Amino acid sequence: MFFQTWVSYILILFYFCVQNVNGTFKLQEVFRWSAVDYAYPDEYTRAQAIATQRFVPENNLPVGIEIWNDKLFVTVPRWRVGIPSTLNYISLHNLGTKSPRLIPYPDWQSNELANCESGLTTVYRIKADACDRLWVLDTGTFGIGNTTQNPCPYTLNVFDLSTNRRIRRYRFRPEDTNSNTFIANIAVDLGNSCDDAFAYMSDELGYGLIVYSWLENKSWRFNHGYFLPDPLAGDFNIGGLNFQWFEEGIFGLSLSPVLTSGERILYFSPLASNREFAVSTRVLQNSSKVENSYHEFIALPGRGPNGHVTAKVMSEEGIQLFNLIDRNAIGCWNSADPYHCTNIDIVDKDDTRLIFPSDIKIDNSGYVWVMSDKMSNFLLSSLDFDDINFRIFVAPLNVLIDNTKCNVRTHQ
Ligand SMILES: *[C@@H]1O[C@H](CO)[C@@H](O)[C@H](O)[C@H]1NC(C)=O
Ligand SMILES: *[C@@H]1O[C@H](CO)[C@@H](O)[C@H](O)[C@H]1NC(C)=O
Ligand SMILES: *[C@@H]1O[C@H](CO)[C@@H](O)[C@H](O)[C@H]1NC(C)=O
């Protein structure tokens, strides 16, 4: 018995590196949907939208979340026809229903497809900051893969959450993108004041990292070999499907707390990769480093096989949480320890309810929010709309990392 356990431990370390968890399910499910629905002003308007295909329920896949006060934001990209609104929220005051309808944010008009002046066309990941601003990257695209059209340019939109007004719309420079560009992720870096703010955005298919300075209202682009996919890591097995995403480069981003030296570390990983990379924000914030900073980017040791990651976040204590999409799991790493697969753990896992955990966020009260959406089944096969397809979970960070290698107390 002892021998068997010991062997399986070694095997797990050898084959998976990230250990398996056998504990209880710590993430609590707060919302669940078979299909998402929207808060139309009345049922007649909703029926009209369905009849005219402005709303096609089974084409709506939620991909991103963010939490600010009593609002839980949910984004829905316009990959197919019938997505009535791309940036939405749910009120956390109203916990009476497990499947609330999405409310367009800030309103219906601001979510108009192909309205390049005042609308949002397709939004993936979003970020709220400590100055009550919501940073929203609009790709301006309609469609996915070879069906993609670009009715609008890439823009970074910033909303004032206290007034629900858009306070900035920045259009990317032509040099920030290329013909392959696909940017779906954003990290926001706040310095000593609300004006001292930067956004970092990953170009997954054009292989770049775009930096935006709020103060200067300017952007610049880094290129680096570490943004490319690993040719040996393009095979995926998720939700019963085998598929190849071998062109997918830099995707997940997370920022460390401010170090004593005054900078943060941006951690990033290509999607087709089992590796983590890092760079100082001191480098990223300096636009003249675009030309000569190759050696300032750092490659960290691998997570081991089945280590594909698309979403990550780091707490103020330096605990990184990330989705392990091959494993229907959420992983953790305490950045006080070296980045190494033996210091990586799984905080929670569920082979039914956590299929493709597409986004993960930590709110101001130390709660971790996770959404799962069966994204690969949606894209490569189809969803069963008699089943539950989308779920949002929550758990306190300290509960999640309890009894893992990432626990700060057991660490000291
Ligand atoms: C797009 O790709 C899909 C799947 O690879 C293929 O079936 C379809 O024919 C392609 N469509 C166009 C317009 O190229
Ligand atoms: C920022 O730049 C955009 C161009 O993309 C411009 O339209 C906008 O007025 C500028 N905003 C500020 C506050 O300078
Ligand atoms: C920005 O980078 C350039 C080139 O490496 C360097 O000369 C300059 O001092 C840096 N600026 C700041 C503010 O660090």
Short mmCIF file of C-alpha atoms and ligand atoms in Angstrom, two decimals:
data_model
loop_
_atom_site.label_atom_id
_atom_site.label_comp_id
_atom_site.label_asym_id
_atom_site.label_seq_id
_atom_site.Cartn_x
_atom_site.Cartn_y
_atom_site.Cartn_z
CA MET A 1 0.00 0.00 0.00
CA PHE A 2 2.73 2.40 1.01
CA PHE A 3 4.78 1.35 -2.00
CA GLN A 4 1.87 1.81 -4.36
CA THR A 5 1.13 5.28 -3.07
CA TRP A 6 4.77 6.20 -3.29
CA VAL A 7 5.00 4.93 -6.85
CA SER A 8 1.90 6.72 -7.96
CA TYR A 9 3.29 9.87 -6.37
CA ILE A 10 6.49 9.53 -8.36
CA LEU A 11 4.52 8.73 -11.51
CA ILE A 12 2.37 11.75 -11.03
CA LEU A 13 5.45 13.88 -10.53
CA PHE A 14 7.09 12.35 -13.56
CA TYR A 15 4.20 12.37 -16.00
CA PHE A 16 2.21 15.30 -14.86
CA CYS A 17 4.48 17.23 -12.56
CA VAL A 18 1.46 19.14 -11.33
CA GLN A 19 0.04 16.91 -8.59
CA ASN A 20 -3.46 15.56 -8.56
CA VAL A 21 -5.86 16.80 -5.94
CA ASN A 22 -8.20 14.40 -4.18
CA GLY A 23 -9.82 16.83 -1.80
CA THR A 24 -13.30 18.26 -1.76
CA PHE A 25 -14.60 20.67 -4.34
CA LYS A 26 -13.76 24.07 -2.90
CA LEU A 27 -15.14 26.32 -5.61
CA GLN A 28 -18.83 26.97 -4.98
CA GLU A 29 -21.10 27.25 -8.00
CA VAL A 30 -23.07 30.51 -7.90
CA PHE A 31 -24.46 30.73 -11.43
CA ARG A 32 -25.16 28.15 -14.13
CA TRP A 33 -26.68 28.35 -17.57
CA SER A 34 -27.61 25.98 -20.36
CA ALA A 35 -27.67 29.01 -22.66
CA VAL A 36 -27.18 32.67 -21.84
CA ASP A 37 -30.09 35.06 -22.07
CA TYR A 38 -30.30 38.84 -22.01
CA ALA A 39 -32.37 41.30 -20.01
CA TYR A 40 -34.50 42.73 -22.83
CA PRO A 41 -36.79 45.57 -21.81
CA ASP A 42 -39.77 43.25 -22.38
CA GLU A 43 -40.60 39.79 -23.73
CA TYR A 44 -41.96 41.18 -27.00
CA THR A 45 -38.58 42.82 -27.83
CA ARG A 46 -36.81 39.59 -26.92
CA ALA A 47 -39.11 37.52 -29.15
CA GLN A 48 -38.56 39.99 -32.01
CA ALA A 49 -34.78 39.71 -31.57
CA ILE A 50 -34.99 35.92 -31.75
CA ALA A 51 -37.33 35.99 -34.77
CA THR A 52 -34.93 38.27 -36.69
CA GLN A 53 -31.78 36.37 -35.57
CA ARG A 54 -30.39 39.39 -33.76
CA PHE A 55 -30.40 36.99 -30.82
CA VAL A 56 -29.50 33.36 -31.45
CA PRO A 57 -29.18 31.87 -27.93
CA GLU A 58 -27.03 28.85 -28.90
CA ASN A 59 -24.40 31.07 -30.59
CA ASN A 60 -23.61 32.93 -27.38
CA LEU A 61 -20.50 31.74 -25.50
CA PRO A 62 -19.42 33.74 -22.43
CA VAL A 63 -15.60 33.91 -22.22
CA GLY A 64 -14.51 36.60 -19.75
CA ILE A 65 -15.49 37.83 -16.29
CA GLU A 66 -14.62 40.68 -13.94
CA ILE A 67 -15.97 41.78 -10.58
CA TRP A 68 -16.45 45.32 -9.38
CA ASN A 69 -18.58 46.12 -6.34
CA ASP A 70 -21.93 44.43 -6.90
CA LYS A 71 -21.41 43.91 -10.63
CA LEU A 72 -20.18 40.68 -12.16
CA PHE A 73 -19.21 41.42 -15.78
CA VAL A 74 -19.55 38.76 -18.46
CA THR A 75 -18.23 39.15 -22.01
CA VAL A 76 -19.57 37.36 -25.08
CA PRO A 77 -17.53 37.60 -28.30
CA ARG A 78 -19.32 38.01 -31.62
CA TRP A 79 -18.03 34.82 -33.23
CA ARG A 80 -21.33 34.03 -34.92
CA VAL A 81 -24.56 35.85 -35.71
CA GLY A 82 -27.03 36.57 -32.95
CA ILE A 83 -24.88 38.01 -30.16
CA PRO A 84 -26.95 41.00 -29.04
CA SER A 85 -24.38 42.48 -26.64
CA THR A 86 -20.68 41.75 -26.05
CA LEU A 87 -20.07 43.54 -22.69
CA ASN A 88 -22.59 42.68 -19.98
CA TYR A 89 -23.06 42.31 -16.27
CA ILE A 90 -25.13 40.53 -13.65
CA SER A 91 -26.11 42.27 -10.44
CA LEU A 92 -24.75 40.40 -7.41
CA HIS A 93 -27.60 41.90 -5.38
CA ASN A 94 -29.96 39.57 -7.13
CA LEU A 95 -28.90 36.09 -6.06
CA GLY A 96 -32.48 34.83 -6.30
CA THR A 97 -31.83 33.12 -9.61
CA LYS A 98 -29.09 30.71 -10.60
CA SER A 99 -29.35 31.71 -14.28
CA PRO A 100 -29.68 35.50 -14.38
CA ARG A 101 -30.11 37.29 -17.69
CA LEU A 102 -27.14 39.38 -18.83
CA ILE A 103 -27.55 43.15 -18.76
CA PRO A 104 -25.66 45.07 -21.49
CA TYR A 105 -23.03 47.44 -20.06
CA PRO A 106 -23.26 50.36 -19.92
CA ASP A 107 -26.34 49.98 -22.16
CA TRP A 108 -27.66 48.38 -25.37
CA GLN A 109 -26.57 51.23 -27.67
CA SER A 110 -22.94 51.01 -26.50
CA ASN A 111 -22.86 47.37 -27.61
CA GLU A 112 -23.88 47.92 -31.18
CA LEU A 113 -22.04 45.68 -33.66
CA ALA A 114 -19.88 47.57 -36.19
CA ASN A 115 -20.64 50.97 -34.68
CA CYS A 116 -17.01 52.08 -34.62
CA GLU A 117 -17.65 55.39 -32.88
CA SER A 118 -19.74 54.53 -29.86
CA GLY A 119 -20.27 50.77 -30.02
CA LEU A 120 -18.38 47.67 -28.91
CA THR A 121 -18.09 44.87 -31.46
CA THR A 122 -16.22 42.02 -29.73
CA VAL A 123 -14.84 42.02 -26.22
CA TYR A 124 -12.91 39.10 -24.70
CA ARG A 125 -11.15 39.77 -21.39
CA ILE A 126 -11.66 42.91 -19.32
CA LYS A 127 -10.05 44.39 -16.21
CA ALA A 128 -11.33 46.71 -13.48
CA ASP A 129 -8.75 48.79 -11.61
CA ALA A 130 -8.53 50.37 -8.15
CA CYS A 131 -9.54 53.75 -9.63
CA ASP A 132 -12.99 52.38 -10.53
CA ARG A 133 -12.24 52.13 -14.22
CA LEU A 134 -13.08 49.22 -16.48
CA TRP A 135 -10.52 48.53 -19.24
CA VAL A 136 -12.17 46.99 -22.26
CA LEU A 137 -10.30 45.85 -25.35
CA ASP A 138 -12.54 45.74 -28.41
CA THR A 139 -11.07 43.69 -31.25
CA GLY A 140 -13.60 45.23 -33.63
CA THR A 141 -14.02 41.79 -35.20
CA PHE A 142 -16.99 39.68 -36.18
CA GLY A 143 -16.40 35.94 -36.66
CA ILE A 144 -13.65 33.55 -35.62
CA GLY A 145 -10.76 31.93 -37.49
CA ASN A 146 -11.27 32.00 -41.25
CA THR A 147 -14.68 33.69 -40.89
CA THR A 148 -13.23 36.80 -39.23
CA GLN A 149 -14.23 40.20 -40.58
CA ASN A 150 -12.98 43.51 -39.19
CA PRO A 151 -15.81 46.03 -39.29
CA CYS A 152 -13.95 48.20 -36.73
CA PRO A 153 -10.31 48.71 -35.71
CA TYR A 154 -8.78 47.47 -32.44
CA THR A 155 -9.57 49.97 -29.69
CA LEU A 156 -8.95 50.18 -25.96
CA ASN A 157 -12.02 51.56 -24.21
CA VAL A 158 -11.99 52.71 -20.61
CA PHE A 159 -15.23 53.19 -18.66
CA ASP A 160 -15.71 55.12 -15.43
CA LEU A 161 -17.59 52.56 -13.34
CA SER A 162 -19.01 55.17 -10.99
CA THR A 163 -20.69 57.15 -13.80
CA ASN A 164 -21.01 54.31 -16.37
CA ARG A 165 -19.49 56.60 -18.98
CA ARG A 166 -16.78 55.79 -21.46
CA ILE A 167 -13.92 58.13 -20.62
CA ARG A 168 -11.45 57.03 -23.24
CA ARG A 169 -11.29 55.31 -26.58
CA TYR A 170 -7.82 54.68 -27.96
CA ARG A 171 -7.36 53.36 -31.46
CA PHE A 172 -4.28 51.16 -31.92
CA ARG A 173 -1.58 52.44 -34.28
CA PRO A 174 -1.22 50.44 -37.53
CA GLU A 175 2.23 49.33 -36.28
CA ASP A 176 0.67 47.73 -33.19
CA THR A 177 -0.99 44.99 -35.19
CA ASN A 178 -0.25 42.83 -38.24
CA SER A 179 -2.34 40.72 -40.60
CA ASN A 180 -2.46 37.80 -38.11
CA THR A 181 -3.25 39.85 -35.02
CA PHE A 182 -5.68 38.41 -32.50
CA ILE A 183 -5.61 40.09 -29.10
CA ALA A 184 -7.84 38.64 -26.43
CA ASN A 185 -6.12 39.37 -23.14
CA ILE A 186 -5.28 42.44 -21.06
CA ALA A 187 -3.45 43.19 -17.81
CA VAL A 188 -3.67 46.59 -16.13
CA ASP A 189 -0.77 48.04 -14.13
CA LEU A 190 -1.56 50.86 -11.73
CA GLY A 191 1.33 52.88 -10.25
CA ASN A 192 1.17 55.53 -7.54
CA SER A 193 -1.75 57.45 -9.02
CA CYS A 194 -4.70 56.82 -11.29
CA ASP A 195 -2.85 58.62 -14.09
CA ASP A 196 0.15 56.33 -13.73
CA ALA A 197 -1.50 53.40 -15.49
CA PHE A 198 -0.44 51.01 -18.24
CA ALA A 199 -2.24 48.23 -20.07
CA TYR A 200 -0.43 45.20 -21.49
CA MET A 201 -2.20 43.24 -24.23
CA SER A 202 -1.13 39.93 -25.76
CA ASP A 203 -1.31 39.34 -29.51
CA GLU A 204 -1.88 35.59 -29.59
CA LEU A 205 -1.68 35.01 -33.34
CA GLY A 206 0.44 38.00 -34.40
CA TYR A 207 2.94 37.22 -31.57
CA GLY A 208 3.40 40.58 -29.88
CA LEU A 209 2.88 42.41 -26.62
CA ILE A 210 1.27 45.83 -26.89
CA VAL A 211 1.78 48.40 -24.16
CA TYR A 212 -0.55 51.37 -23.66
CA SER A 213 0.31 54.35 -21.46
CA TRP A 214 -2.73 56.10 -20.00
CA LEU A 215 -0.73 59.24 -19.23
CA GLU A 216 0.72 59.58 -22.71
CA ASN A 217 -2.31 58.10 -24.51
CA LYS A 218 0.20 56.20 -26.63
CA SER A 219 0.98 52.59 -27.46
CA TRP A 220 3.99 50.57 -28.57
CA ARG A 221 4.65 46.95 -29.44
CA PHE A 222 7.25 44.43 -28.30
CA ASN A 223 8.15 41.41 -30.42
CA HIS A 224 9.99 38.44 -28.94
CA GLY A 225 10.63 34.76 -29.65
CA TYR A 226 9.10 33.92 -26.26
CA PHE A 227 5.71 35.02 -27.61
CA LEU A 228 5.69 32.15 -30.11
CA PRO A 229 4.05 28.75 -29.60
CA ASP A 230 6.15 25.69 -28.73
CA PRO A 231 5.88 23.39 -31.78
CA LEU A 232 5.82 20.37 -29.45
CA ALA A 233 2.92 21.67 -27.36
CA GLY A 234 0.15 22.16 -29.91
CA ASP A 235 -1.88 19.01 -29.21
CA PHE A 236 -4.86 19.30 -26.85
CA ASN A 237 -7.33 16.87 -25.26
CA ILE A 238 -10.19 18.71 -23.59
CA GLY A 239 -13.82 17.77 -22.98
CA GLY A 240 -13.45 14.48 -24.84
CA LEU A 241 -12.06 16.15 -27.96
CA ASN A 242 -8.59 15.95 -29.45
CA PHE A 243 -7.55 19.00 -31.45
CA GLN A 244 -4.50 21.02 -32.44
CA TRP A 245 -4.01 24.66 -31.55
CA PHE A 246 -0.39 24.89 -32.67
CA GLU A 247 -0.36 28.50 -33.89
CA GLU A 248 -1.50 29.93 -30.55
CA GLY A 249 1.19 32.12 -28.99
CA ILE A 250 1.30 34.57 -26.04
CA PHE A 251 -2.03 34.56 -24.24
CA GLY A 252 -2.32 34.49 -20.43
CA LEU A 253 -0.96 37.48 -18.48
CA SER A 254 -0.61 38.17 -14.77
CA LEU A 255 1.11 40.96 -12.86
CA SER A 256 3.03 40.52 -9.62
CA PRO A 257 2.56 42.92 -6.70
CA VAL A 258 4.92 45.94 -6.74
CA LEU A 259 8.41 44.76 -5.73
CA THR A 260 10.64 46.74 -3.35
CA SER A 261 12.48 47.98 -6.46
CA GLY A 262 9.23 49.70 -7.57
CA GLU A 263 8.53 47.51 -10.60
CA ARG A 264 6.17 44.61 -11.19
CA ILE A 265 6.83 41.40 -13.05
CA LEU A 266 4.55 40.52 -15.93
CA TYR A 267 4.21 36.74 -16.21
CA PHE A 268 3.01 35.44 -19.56
CA SER A 269 2.58 32.17 -21.41
CA PRO A 270 1.86 31.19 -24.98
CA LEU A 271 -1.24 28.99 -25.25
CA ALA A 272 0.54 26.23 -27.19
CA SER A 273 3.21 25.91 -24.49
CA ASN A 274 3.80 24.39 -21.07
CA ARG A 275 6.09 27.22 -20.06
CA GLU A 276 5.94 30.47 -18.18
CA PHE A 277 7.92 33.58 -19.15
CA ALA A 278 8.50 36.87 -17.33
CA VAL A 279 9.55 40.44 -17.94
CA SER A 280 9.83 43.51 -15.72
CA THR A 281 7.31 46.30 -16.20
CA ARG A 282 10.29 48.68 -16.05
CA VAL A 283 11.21 47.29 -19.48
CA LEU A 284 7.67 47.30 -20.89
CA GLN A 285 6.94 50.87 -19.75
CA ASN A 286 9.98 52.23 -21.58
CA SER A 287 9.08 52.54 -25.26
CA SER A 288 12.74 52.87 -26.26
CA LYS A 289 13.26 49.31 -24.96
CA VAL A 290 11.24 47.98 -27.88
CA GLU A 291 14.41 47.84 -29.96
CA ASN A 292 16.93 46.42 -27.57
CA SER A 293 15.59 44.28 -24.75
CA TYR A 294 15.87 40.68 -25.92
CA HIS A 295 17.81 39.57 -22.84
CA GLU A 296 15.45 41.23 -20.39
CA PHE A 297 12.79 38.60 -21.06
CA ILE A 298 13.16 35.52 -18.89
CA ALA A 299 12.17 31.90 -19.59
CA LEU A 300 11.08 30.01 -16.48
CA PRO A 301 11.13 26.20 -16.11
CA GLY A 302 8.22 24.26 -17.62
CA ARG A 303 5.03 23.22 -15.85
CA GLY A 304 5.30 19.73 -17.38
CA PRO A 305 2.91 18.15 -19.93
CA ASN A 306 -0.78 19.08 -19.76
CA GLY A 307 0.25 22.55 -18.66
CA HIS A 308 -1.64 24.67 -21.20
CA VAL A 309 -2.86 27.93 -19.65
CA THR A 310 -5.04 30.73 -21.03
CA ALA A 311 -6.01 32.74 -17.94
CA LYS A 312 -4.02 33.69 -14.86
CA VAL A 313 -4.12 36.18 -12.03
CA MET A 314 -1.84 37.03 -9.09
CA SER A 315 -3.00 38.10 -5.63
CA GLU A 316 -1.49 40.97 -3.65
CA GLU A 317 0.37 38.32 -1.62
CA GLY A 318 2.00 36.98 -4.78
CA ILE A 319 -0.09 33.82 -5.19
CA GLN A 320 -0.61 33.06 -8.87
CA LEU A 321 -3.74 31.14 -9.89
CA PHE A 322 -4.19 29.84 -13.43
CA ASN A 323 -6.48 27.59 -15.45
CA LEU A 324 -5.09 24.20 -16.43
CA ILE A 325 -7.40 23.66 -19.37
CA ASP A 326 -6.23 20.10 -20.15
CA ARG A 327 -6.96 19.04 -16.58
CA ASN A 328 -10.30 20.73 -15.83
CA ALA A 329 -8.45 22.37 -12.97
CA ILE A 330 -7.18 25.56 -11.36
CA GLY A 331 -3.48 25.57 -10.51
CA CYS A 332 -1.49 27.70 -8.09
CA TRP A 333 2.06 28.88 -7.53
CA ASN A 334 3.38 30.91 -4.61
CA SER A 335 5.85 33.37 -6.16
CA ALA A 336 7.91 33.32 -2.95
CA ASP A 337 9.08 29.92 -4.28
CA PRO A 338 11.03 29.44 -7.51
CA TYR A 339 8.82 28.76 -10.53
CA HIS A 340 9.20 25.02 -10.83
CA CYS A 341 6.74 22.21 -11.44
CA THR A 342 7.39 20.81 -7.95
CA ASN A 343 6.19 24.13 -6.49
CA ILE A 344 3.00 24.11 -8.54
CA ASP A 345 -0.18 22.63 -7.12
CA ILE A 346 -3.83 22.19 -8.01
CA VAL A 347 -6.33 24.07 -5.87
CA ASP A 348 -9.44 22.52 -7.38
CA LYS A 349 -10.52 20.21 -10.17
CA ASP A 350 -13.81 18.87 -11.56
CA ASP A 351 -14.06 16.74 -14.69
CA THR A 352 -17.71 17.66 -15.25
CA ARG A 353 -18.16 21.21 -14.09
CA LEU A 354 -14.73 22.72 -14.83
CA ILE A 355 -14.44 21.81 -18.51
CA PHE A 356 -12.57 24.75 -19.99
CA PRO A 357 -12.26 27.18 -17.08
CA SER A 358 -11.99 30.20 -19.39
CA ASP A 359 -11.40 33.03 -16.93
CA ILE A 360 -10.28 33.59 -13.35
CA LYS A 361 -10.29 36.80 -11.31
CA ILE A 362 -9.70 37.86 -7.69
CA ASP A 363 -11.97 40.58 -6.31
CA ASN A 364 -11.13 43.28 -3.75
CA SER A 365 -12.38 41.15 -0.87
CA GLY A 366 -10.06 38.24 -1.64
CA TYR A 367 -12.64 36.06 -3.37
CA VAL A 368 -11.62 34.07 -6.42
CA TRP A 369 -14.12 33.86 -9.29
CA VAL A 370 -13.90 31.26 -12.04
CA MET A 371 -16.03 30.76 -15.13
CA SER A 372 -16.10 27.50 -17.11
CA ASP A 373 -17.67 27.43 -20.58
CA LYS A 374 -16.72 24.25 -22.56
CA MET A 375 -15.14 26.59 -25.12
CA SER A 376 -13.37 23.91 -27.13
CA ASN A 377 -16.56 21.85 -27.46
CA PHE A 378 -18.40 25.00 -28.60
CA LEU A 379 -15.75 25.83 -31.21
CA LEU A 380 -14.91 22.37 -32.53
CA SER A 381 -18.07 20.38 -31.99
CA SER A 382 -21.28 21.65 -30.45
CA LEU A 383 -22.85 22.10 -27.04
CA ASP A 384 -25.82 20.16 -25.72
CA PHE A 385 -28.27 22.86 -24.71
CA ASP A 386 -30.22 20.44 -22.53
CA ASP A 387 -27.11 20.25 -20.36
CA ILE A 388 -25.50 22.91 -18.14
CA ASN A 389 -22.79 24.55 -20.25
CA PHE A 390 -21.60 27.68 -18.43
CA ARG A 391 -20.85 28.04 -14.74
CA ILE A 392 -19.48 30.72 -12.43
CA PHE A 393 -17.84 29.67 -9.16
CA VAL A 394 -16.47 31.52 -6.17
CA ALA A 395 -14.22 30.69 -3.21
CA PRO A 396 -12.10 32.70 -0.78
CA LEU A 397 -8.46 32.64 -1.88
CA ASN A 398 -7.27 31.37 1.51
CA VAL A 399 -9.74 28.47 1.38
CA LEU A 400 -8.64 27.56 -2.15
CA ILE A 401 -4.95 27.41 -1.33
CA ASP A 402 -5.43 25.73 2.05
CA ASN A 403 -3.60 22.38 2.12
CA THR A 404 -1.70 23.17 -1.07
CA LYS A 405 1.94 24.05 -1.67
CA CYS A 406 0.84 27.64 -2.23
CA ASN A 407 -0.37 28.25 1.31
CA VAL A 408 1.58 31.15 2.77
CA ARG A 409 1.34 29.84 6.35
CA THR A 410 2.70 26.38 5.66
CA HIS A 411 5.26 28.10 3.52
CA GLN A 412 6.93 30.11 6.29
C1 LIG B 1 -13.14 27.63 -42.63
O1 LIG B 1 -12.57 26.53 -41.92
C2 LIG B 1 -13.48 25.46 -41.74
C3 LIG B 1 -12.85 24.45 -40.79
O2 LIG B 1 -11.48 24.35 -41.00
C4 LIG B 1 -13.86 24.89 -43.10
O3 LIG B 1 -14.77 23.83 -42.93
C5 LIG B 1 -14.49 25.99 -43.93
O4 LIG B 1 -14.75 25.52 -45.25
C6 LIG B 1 -13.58 27.21 -44.02
N1 LIG B 1 -14.30 28.29 -44.65
C7 LIG B 1 -13.74 29.14 -45.51
C8 LIG B 1 -14.63 30.24 -46.01
O5 LIG B 1 -12.58 29.05 -45.84
C1 LIG B 2 -6.20 59.42 -27.16
O1 LIG B 2 -5.90 59.02 -28.48
C2 LIG B 2 -7.03 58.83 -29.31
C3 LIG B 2 -6.53 58.31 -30.64
O2 LIG B 2 -6.54 56.92 -30.65
C4 LIG B 2 -7.80 60.12 -29.46
O3 LIG B 2 -8.95 59.90 -30.25
C5 LIG B 2 -8.22 60.62 -28.09
O4 LIG B 2 -8.83 61.87 -28.20
C6 LIG B 2 -6.99 60.73 -27.16
N1 LIG B 2 -7.46 61.00 -25.81
C7 LIG B 2 -6.84 61.85 -25.00
C8 LIG B 2 -7.43 62.02 -23.65
O5 LIG B 2 -5.86 62.46 -25.35
C1 LIG B 3 14.65 53.70 -21.34
O1 LIG B 3 15.51 52.82 -22.03
C2 LIG B 3 16.61 53.49 -22.62
C3 LIG B 3 17.33 52.46 -23.50
O2 LIG B 3 17.64 51.30 -22.77
C4 LIG B 3 17.48 54.06 -21.51
O3 LIG B 3 18.58 54.75 -22.07
C5 LIG B 3 16.65 55.02 -20.66
O4 LIG B 3 17.39 55.46 -19.55
C6 LIG B 3 15.38 54.33 -20.17
N1 LIG B 3 14.51 55.30 -19.53
C7 LIG B 3 14.05 55.16 -18.30
C8 LIG B 3 13.14 56.23 -17.81
O5 LIG B 3 14.37 54.23 -17.59
#
